[in-house]
Tab-separated table of C-alpha atoms and ligand atoms in Angstrom:
chain	number	residue	atom	x	y	z
A	113	MET	CA	-82.098	47.786	-157.713
A	114	LYS	CA	-79.303	46.929	-154.976
A	115	SER	CA	-80.012	49.149	-151.737
A	116	LEU	CA	-78.187	48.836	-148.256
A	117	GLU	CA	-81.248	47.088	-146.817
A	118	GLU	CA	-79.967	44.159	-148.938
A	119	LEU	CA	-76.770	44.756	-147.341
A	120	ARG	CA	-78.368	44.712	-143.420
A	121	ALA	CA	-79.963	41.284	-144.431
A	122	ILE	CA	-76.578	39.842	-145.730
A	123	ARG	CA	-75.319	40.837	-142.346
A	124	ASP	CA	-78.451	39.747	-140.041
A	125	LYS	CA	-78.344	36.464	-142.035
A	126	ALA	CA	-73.961	35.800	-141.485
A	127	ARG	CA	-74.938	36.780	-137.253
A	128	SER	CA	-77.734	34.072	-136.805
A	129	GLN	CA	-75.283	31.753	-138.530
A	130	VAL	CA	-72.507	30.142	-136.251
A	131	ILE	CA	-69.576	30.673	-138.173
A	132	LEU	CA	-66.466	27.999	-137.868
A	133	ARG	CA	-63.682	29.838	-139.181
A	134	GLU	CA	-60.410	28.017	-139.889
A	135	ASN	CA	-57.923	29.167	-137.131
A	136	SER	CA	-56.138	31.865	-139.051
A	137	ASP	CA	-53.009	30.471	-138.462
A	138	ASN	CA	-53.731	27.518	-140.758
A	139	ALA	CA	-54.659	30.659	-143.766
A	140	VAL	CA	-53.610	29.949	-147.598
A	141	ARG	CA	-52.734	32.901	-149.372
A	142	VAL	CA	-53.309	33.169	-152.913
A	143	LEU	CA	-50.953	36.651	-154.130
A	144	VAL	CA	-51.322	37.241	-157.717
A	145	GLY	CA	-48.755	39.633	-159.281
A	146	MET	CA	-50.392	43.001	-159.702
A	147	ALA	CA	-47.158	45.261	-161.080
A	148	THR	CA	-47.399	46.853	-164.470
A	149	CYS	CA	-45.854	43.831	-166.464
A	150	GLY	CA	-48.417	41.667	-164.654
A	151	ILE	CA	-51.456	43.499	-165.312
A	152	ALA	CA	-49.871	44.133	-169.118
A	153	ALA	CA	-49.967	40.541	-169.094
A	154	GLY	CA	-53.135	39.169	-168.532
A	155	ALA	CA	-53.224	39.122	-164.101
A	156	ARG	CA	-56.501	41.055	-163.717
A	157	PRO	CA	-58.978	38.231	-165.302
A	158	VAL	CA	-56.781	35.490	-163.287
A	159	LEU	CA	-56.770	37.313	-160.118
A	160	ASN	CA	-60.886	37.259	-161.185
A	161	ALA	CA	-60.978	34.085	-161.548
A	162	LEU	CA	-59.419	32.688	-158.893
A	163	VAL	CA	-61.613	35.303	-156.565
A	164	GLU	CA	-64.110	33.464	-157.860
A	165	GLU	CA	-63.168	29.979	-157.693
A	166	VAL	CA	-62.585	30.380	-154.338
A	167	ALA	CA	-65.820	31.844	-153.372
A	168	LYS	CA	-67.663	28.911	-155.323
A	169	ARG	CA	-65.383	25.907	-153.684
A	170	GLY	CA	-66.162	27.923	-149.896
A	171	LEU	CA	-62.707	28.109	-149.082
A	172	GLN	CA	-62.899	30.306	-145.926
A	173	ASN	CA	-59.308	29.908	-144.977
A	174	VAL	CA	-58.292	31.329	-148.205
A	175	THR	CA	-57.041	34.655	-149.221
A	176	VAL	CA	-56.611	35.928	-152.340
A	177	THR	CA	-54.450	39.427	-152.718
A	178	GLN	CA	-52.275	40.946	-154.922
A	179	THR	CA	-48.607	41.482	-154.579
A	180	GLY	CA	-46.130	43.831	-156.284
A	181	CYS	CA	-43.358	43.355	-159.207
A	182	ILE	CA	-41.276	39.954	-158.164
A	183	GLY	CA	-39.143	40.649	-160.669
A	184	ILE	CA	-39.693	37.735	-163.336
A	185	CYS	CA	-41.476	39.478	-165.682
A	186	GLN	CA	-41.117	37.106	-168.443
A	187	PHE	CA	-43.468	34.767	-166.630
A	188	GLU	CA	-45.959	36.654	-165.761
A	189	PRO	CA	-48.991	36.157	-164.757
A	190	VAL	CA	-47.990	34.575	-162.090
A	191	VAL	CA	-49.651	33.370	-159.276
A	192	GLU	CA	-47.866	31.875	-155.872
A	193	ILE	CA	-49.579	29.856	-152.677
A	194	VAL	CA	-48.154	30.313	-149.889
A	195	ALA	CA	-49.721	27.788	-146.815
A	196	PRO	CA	-47.814	27.410	-143.271
A	197	GLY	CA	-45.661	24.682	-142.847
A	198	GLN	CA	-45.214	24.536	-147.059
A	199	GLU	CA	-42.853	25.470	-149.199
A	200	LYS	CA	-43.878	28.452	-151.791
A	201	VAL	CA	-45.239	27.410	-155.066
A	202	THR	CA	-44.976	29.452	-158.303
A	203	TYR	CA	-47.105	29.232	-160.467
A	204	VAL	CA	-46.310	30.937	-164.070
A	205	LYS	CA	-47.881	32.279	-167.631
A	206	MET	CA	-51.509	31.717	-165.453
A	207	THR	CA	-54.814	32.009	-167.367
A	208	PRO	CA	-58.060	32.011	-165.962
A	209	GLU	CA	-58.525	28.292	-166.983
A	210	LYS	CA	-54.875	27.389	-164.953
A	211	ALA	CA	-56.110	29.278	-162.157
A	212	VAL	CA	-59.869	27.312	-161.939
A	213	ARG	CA	-57.417	24.194	-161.674
A	214	VAL	CA	-55.154	25.098	-159.327
A	215	VAL	CA	-57.654	26.301	-157.025
A	216	ASN	CA	-59.325	22.452	-157.607
A	217	ASP	CA	-56.263	20.433	-157.713
A	218	HIS	CA	-53.671	22.434	-155.285
A	219	LEU	CA	-56.176	23.967	-152.739
A	220	VAL	CA	-59.347	21.867	-152.615
A	221	ASN	CA	-57.330	18.456	-152.749
A	222	GLY	CA	-53.790	19.552	-152.441
A	223	ASN	CA	-52.098	18.415	-155.187
A	224	VAL	CA	-49.249	20.814	-156.656
A	225	VAL	CA	-50.307	21.674	-160.400
A	226	THR	CA	-46.708	20.840	-161.322
A	227	GLU	CA	-46.616	21.446	-165.061
A	228	PHE	CA	-47.805	25.297	-164.276
A	229	THR	CA	-44.950	25.626	-161.928
A	230	ILE	CA	-42.267	27.701	-162.424
A	231	GLY	CA	-39.994	24.523	-162.464
A	232	ALA	CA	-41.717	22.855	-165.095
A	233	ASN	CA	-41.384	26.447	-167.293
A	234	SER	CA	-38.189	27.564	-166.738
B	285	MET	CA	-52.479	48.397	-171.851
B	286	ARG	CA	-55.746	46.798	-173.830
B	287	GLU	CA	-57.914	49.099	-171.601
B	288	LEU	CA	-57.559	52.027	-169.418
B	289	SER	CA	-59.737	50.348	-166.390
B	290	LEU	CA	-56.196	47.929	-166.562
B	291	ASN	CA	-54.308	51.236	-166.188
B	292	VAL	CA	-56.488	51.941	-163.363
B	293	MET	CA	-55.566	48.222	-161.225
B	294	ASP	CA	-51.840	49.021	-161.862
B	295	ILE	CA	-52.004	53.016	-160.913
B	296	ALA	CA	-53.839	52.028	-158.101
B	297	GLN	CA	-51.412	49.503	-157.310
B	298	ASN	CA	-48.813	52.457	-156.633
B	299	SER	CA	-51.221	53.903	-153.876
B	300	ILE	CA	-51.156	50.406	-151.954
B	301	SER	CA	-47.737	49.741	-152.385
B	302	ALA	CA	-47.419	53.585	-151.036
B	303	GLY	CA	-49.537	52.334	-147.824
B	304	ALA	CA	-53.102	54.188	-148.443
B	305	LYS	CA	-55.564	53.356	-146.130
B	306	LEU	CA	-58.162	54.976	-148.357
B	307	ILE	CA	-58.016	55.234	-152.419
B	308	VAL	CA	-60.337	57.568	-154.314
B	309	ILE	CA	-61.176	56.468	-157.952
B	310	ASP	CA	-63.021	59.166	-159.904
B	311	LEU	CA	-64.254	58.984	-163.803
B	312	CYS	CA	-65.937	61.820	-165.238
B	313	GLU	CA	-66.877	61.952	-168.377
B	314	ASN	CA	-68.232	64.886	-170.567
B	315	SER	CA	-69.557	64.648	-173.994
B	316	ASP	CA	-70.348	68.506	-174.550
B	317	ALA	CA	-66.596	69.020	-173.763
B	318	ASP	CA	-65.193	65.418	-175.391
B	319	SER	CA	-63.619	64.222	-171.889
B	320	LEU	CA	-62.751	61.667	-169.818
B	321	THR	CA	-60.958	62.523	-166.769
B	322	ILE	CA	-59.551	59.457	-164.689
B	323	THR	CA	-58.383	60.130	-160.986
B	324	VAL	CA	-56.504	57.917	-158.928
B	325	ALA	CA	-56.451	59.875	-155.246
B	326	ASP	CA	-54.557	58.019	-151.887
B	327	ASN	CA	-53.489	59.133	-148.475
B	328	GLY	CA	-50.262	57.433	-148.985
B	329	ALA	CA	-46.779	57.825	-148.009
B	330	GLY	CA	-47.095	60.495	-150.784
B	331	MET	CA	-43.513	62.078	-152.244
B	332	THR	CA	-41.237	65.012	-152.245
B	333	ALA	CA	-41.846	67.623	-155.148
B	334	GLU	CA	-38.498	65.775	-156.619
B	335	GLN	CA	-39.873	62.875	-156.343
B	336	THR	CA	-43.463	63.892	-157.996
B	337	ALA	CA	-41.579	65.658	-160.789
B	338	LEU	CA	-39.437	62.468	-161.779
B	339	ALA	CA	-42.683	59.952	-161.072
B	340	ALA	CA	-43.829	60.026	-164.739
B	341	ASP	CA	-40.364	59.540	-166.191
B	342	PRO	CA	-39.891	56.385	-166.713
B	343	PHE	CA	-36.456	55.765	-164.960
B	344	PHE	CA	-37.381	56.640	-161.821
B	345	THR	CA	-38.860	54.148	-159.315
B	346	THR	CA	-38.315	53.116	-155.695
B	347	ARG	CA	-38.873	49.738	-156.106
B	348	LYS	CA	-36.058	47.421	-156.507
B	349	THR	CA	-37.380	44.328	-158.962
B	350	ARG	CA	-36.473	46.631	-161.832
B	351	ARG	CA	-34.798	49.783	-162.683
B	352	VAL	CA	-37.339	51.369	-164.427
B	353	GLY	CA	-40.423	52.158	-163.064
B	354	LEU	CA	-43.492	52.143	-166.075
B	355	GLY	CA	-47.200	52.441	-164.791
B	356	VAL	CA	-47.352	56.054	-164.450
B	357	PRO	CA	-45.135	57.056	-167.867
B	358	LEU	CA	-47.655	54.105	-169.600
B	359	PHE	CA	-50.729	55.773	-168.419
B	360	LYS	CA	-49.199	59.272	-169.421
B	361	MET	CA	-48.564	58.280	-172.800
B	362	GLU	CA	-51.811	56.930	-173.520
B	363	ALA	CA	-53.626	60.048	-172.139
B	364	GLU	CA	-51.054	62.306	-174.199
B	365	MET	CA	-51.871	60.359	-177.756
B	366	THR	CA	-55.132	61.045	-177.603
B	367	GLY	CA	-53.977	65.133	-176.889
B	368	GLY	CA	-54.993	65.110	-173.201
B	369	GLY	CA	-52.538	64.945	-170.549
B	370	LEU	CA	-51.534	63.386	-166.542
B	371	GLU	CA	-50.895	65.460	-163.468
B	372	ILE	CA	-49.364	63.962	-160.625
B	373	THR	CA	-49.794	66.244	-157.261
B	374	SER	CA	-48.256	64.485	-154.160
B	375	GLU	CA	-47.545	65.836	-150.548
B	376	LYS	CA	-45.033	63.602	-148.408
B	377	GLY	CA	-46.520	61.843	-145.670
B	378	VAL	CA	-50.140	63.168	-147.198
B	379	GLY	CA	-50.707	61.537	-150.445
B	380	THR	CA	-51.064	61.272	-153.931
B	381	THR	CA	-53.196	62.259	-156.694
B	382	VAL	CA	-52.583	60.939	-160.511
B	383	LYS	CA	-55.036	62.819	-162.664
B	384	ALA	CA	-54.946	61.914	-166.480
B	385	LYS	CA	-57.114	63.898	-169.059
B	386	PHE	CA	-58.407	61.706	-172.589
B	387	VAL	CA	-59.869	62.777	-175.515
B	388	PRO	CA	-62.635	59.972	-176.178
B	389	SER	CA	-63.378	60.869	-179.641
B	390	HIS	CA	-59.431	60.716	-180.553
B	391	VAL	CA	-58.346	57.844	-182.894
B	392	ASP	CA	-55.983	56.762	-180.438
B	393	MET	CA	-58.578	56.723	-177.595
B	394	ILE	CA	-57.916	52.796	-175.780
B	395	PRO	CA	-61.613	52.038	-174.488
B	396	LEU	CA	-61.984	52.264	-170.743
B	397	GLY	CA	-62.814	48.315	-170.778
B	398	ASP	CA	-64.035	46.830	-167.604
B	399	ILE	CA	-63.754	49.312	-165.029
B	400	ASN	CA	-66.350	47.931	-162.376
B	401	SER	CA	-64.117	44.363	-162.401
B	402	THR	CA	-61.364	46.831	-161.543
B	403	VAL	CA	-62.870	48.280	-158.601
B	404	LEU	CA	-64.478	45.352	-157.310
B	405	LEU	CA	-60.863	43.307	-157.491
B	406	LEU	CA	-59.190	46.150	-155.299
B	407	ILE	CA	-62.063	46.458	-152.739
B	408	THR	CA	-61.948	42.362	-152.291
B	409	CYS	CA	-58.579	41.627	-152.002
B	410	ASN	CA	-57.401	44.302	-150.312
B	411	GLU	CA	-59.783	44.002	-147.291
B	412	ASP	CA	-57.642	46.477	-144.815
B	413	ARG	CA	-58.617	49.602	-147.250
B	414	ASP	CA	-60.921	51.657	-147.874
B	415	PHE	CA	-62.467	52.514	-151.732
B	416	VAL	CA	-64.287	55.070	-152.697
B	417	PHE	CA	-65.371	54.864	-156.821
B	418	HIS	CA	-67.291	57.849	-158.349
B	419	ARG	CA	-68.170	57.835	-161.644
B	420	ARG	CA	-69.876	60.457	-163.689
B	421	MET	CA	-71.507	60.841	-167.417
B	422	ASP	CA	-72.859	64.293	-167.919
B	423	LEU	CA	-75.272	65.100	-165.362
B	424	HIS	CA	-75.865	61.514	-163.503
B	425	GLU	CA	-73.022	59.969	-161.383
B	426	PHE	CA	-73.006	57.788	-158.770
B	427	THR	CA	-70.667	56.619	-155.395
B	428	LEU	CA	-69.588	53.550	-153.787
B	429	ASP	CA	-67.692	54.090	-150.976
B	430	THR	CA	-66.554	50.736	-148.762
B	431	ARG	CA	-66.559	52.984	-145.655
B	432	GLU	CA	-70.444	53.215	-145.956
B	433	LEU	CA	-70.657	49.612	-146.742
B	434	ARG	CA	-68.597	48.651	-143.574
B	435	ALA	CA	-70.698	50.877	-141.143
B	436	VAL	CA	-73.617	48.326	-142.134
B	437	LEU	CA	-71.714	45.234	-142.496
B	438	GLY	CA	-70.406	46.017	-138.894
B	439	ASP	CA	-67.004	43.638	-137.694
B	440	GLU	CA	-68.826	40.109	-138.199
B	441	VAL	CA	-68.967	40.320	-142.490
B	442	LYS	CA	-66.207	41.133	-144.513
B	443	LEU	CA	-66.531	42.987	-148.125
B	444	SER	CA	-64.748	39.885	-149.713
B	445	SER	CA	-67.259	37.402	-148.612
B	446	PRO	CA	-69.331	36.102	-151.363
B	447	GLU	CA	-72.610	37.604	-150.356
B	448	VAL	CA	-71.275	40.746	-150.450
B	449	THR	CA	-69.141	40.929	-153.493
B	450	GLU	CA	-72.079	39.738	-155.409
B	451	TRP	CA	-74.012	42.795	-153.894
B	452	ILE	CA	-70.917	45.358	-154.856
B	453	LYS	CA	-71.008	43.621	-158.161
B	454	GLY	CA	-74.568	43.768	-158.394
B	455	TYR	CA	-74.412	47.516	-157.526
B	456	LEU	CA	-71.618	48.487	-159.914
B	457	THR	CA	-73.661	46.786	-162.781
B	458	GLU	CA	-77.156	48.282	-162.004
B	459	GLN	CA	-75.678	51.915	-161.689
B	460	THR	CA	-73.801	52.262	-164.488
B	461	GLN	CA	-76.312	51.773	-166.486
B	462	ARG	CA	-78.208	53.751	-164.546
B	463	ILE	CA	-76.256	56.438	-165.531
B	464	LYS	CA	-75.214	55.301	-169.138
B	465	GLU	CA	-79.029	55.235	-170.193
B	466	GLU	CA	-80.041	58.337	-168.610
B	467	SER	CA	-77.160	60.496	-169.948
B	468	SER	CA	-77.801	58.721	-173.302
B	469	ASP	CA	-81.727	59.672	-173.157
B	470	GLU	CA	-80.261	63.171	-172.828
B	471	VAL	CA	-78.100	63.613	-175.839
B	472	PHE	CA	-81.113	61.906	-177.757
B	473	ARG	CA	-83.329	64.427	-176.787
B	474	GLY	CA	-80.840	67.358	-176.788
B	475	THR	CA	-81.397	68.343	-173.590
B	476	SER	CA	-77.397	67.544	-172.600
B	477	GLY	CA	-76.186	70.172	-170.691
B	478	ASP	CA	-77.367	72.222	-167.736
B	479	LYS	CA	-80.958	72.439	-168.747
B	480	GLY	CA	-82.214	69.841	-167.092
C	713	ADP	N1	-49.447	56.943	-155.382
C	713	ADP	C1	-48.608	56.645	-155.294
C	713	ADP	N2	-47.498	57.083	-153.819
C	713	ADP	C2	-46.384	57.253	-153.402
C	713	ADP	N3	-45.642	57.155	-154.478
C	713	ADP	C3	-45.953	56.879	-156.246
C	713	ADP	C4	-46.918	56.828	-156.102
C	713	ADP	N4	-47.553	56.330	-157.780
C	713	ADP	C5	-45.980	56.344	-157.707
C	713	ADP	N5	-44.866	56.784	-156.737
C	713	ADP	C6	-43.608	56.622	-157.019
C	713	ADP	O1	-43.508	56.810	-158.533
C	713	ADP	C7	-42.408	55.065	-158.888
C	713	ADP	C8	-42.931	55.386	-160.311
C	713	ADP	O2	-44.538	54.531	-160.613
C	713	ADP	P1	-44.563	53.557	-161.796
C	713	ADP	O3	-44.406	53.866	-162.591
C	713	ADP	O4	-45.807	53.374	-161.555
C	713	ADP	O5	-43.642	52.203	-161.648
C	713	ADP	P2	-43.242	51.355	-160.463
C	713	ADP	O6	-44.574	51.445	-159.808
C	713	ADP	O7	-42.808	50.156	-161.303
C	713	ADP	O8	-42.175	51.812	-159.592
C	713	ADP	C9	-42.753	54.269	-158.127
C	713	ADP	O9	-41.898	53.437	-157.838
C	713	ADP	C10	-42.996	55.227	-156.535
C	713	ADP	O10	-41.567	55.312	-155.907
C	714	MG	MG1	-46.385	51.212	-160.842
C-alpha cells in the first residue's frame, strides 16, 4: 500500500539531488482547453497524454495546465503552446496520439507540427 | 458526457475559474439507498443569490466567449434523468457547493467512469491549488488531501513531479480497489448496513 513514508523518501531523494531547474523565464506552457465543449470532445485523455509524455521525456521547463473556453468549440480539443519569444501555436482537434507527437516534435525537437495547427484545419 | 467523471472535471473548472484555492470533491455511494451523491465544493468567489438561482439555467454564464453556460445545466439534466437532482448553494466571497444526486440502478444512469484520472489531472495541473478527494462506498472510505501531501513534501518537491504523480495515481488505484472489495464482500455476506 502507498504510504506517506514513500512520499518522504521521494522528498529526501529530491533533496539530495542538485536540481538543475531551467530558469523559469524559459518556461513553456502547454494549455489544454477544458471548458465543457473541450471536455465533451475528449480533452481529458489529451491532457493525460500530454502530462505523461512530458514526464516521460523529463521536460523540466514545461508546465501542462488547463485553460477555459477559447471560443472555438468546433475545433476542440484545443491545445495551445506558449513559449517566451515565440508566437503562440494553436493545435486543434487533438487526440492522445497527436498529443504525443506534439510533445516529441514541437517541445523536444522544436518543430511545429503544422498539419495539426488551426491554420491547416480551417 | 460519456462519463460522470468528465462532468466532475467540468464542474471543478468552474471552481478554478472562480479562483478557488481549495476544492473538495466528494463521492458517496450507498447501495441500500441506491444513491450516488457527487459534491464539488470550493472556496472561490461565490455567487449572489440571484446568480445562484440562475446557475443551472443554460442561458446564464459570466464567461464572455459564448453566450450560454452548459456545464451545470448538463450535469443537472443527467442527474434528473435518473430520478435524482442537483442543488447549488453559494455565498458571495465564501464559495460554492454543487451537489448532484443520482440513482445508479436507473436505465439512464451514466457510468461514473475514470474519476481517479479526473482527480489526478486536477491535482497535477493546478499546482497552486489544493484538492481534497473523498470517496465512500457504503461503510468504506478514503481521502486524499493535497495539503497533507504538501506537508510531507515541503517546498522542494512539486505535486506534479513524476514520482509524486505516480504515488498519487497508485494511492488512488489501491484505495479505490480496497473500498470496492470491502463493500462487495459485505453485500455478499449480507452484512451491508450498520451491523458491521
Ligand atoms: N463554483 C462556482 N463558483 C462561482 N460561480 C460559478 C460556479 N459554478 C458556476 N458558476 C457560475 O455559473 C455560470 C454557469 O456555469 P456553467 O454552466 O458551467 O457554464 P460556463 O462555465 O460555461 O459559464 C458560470 O459562468 C459562473 O458564472
Ligand atoms: Mg463551466
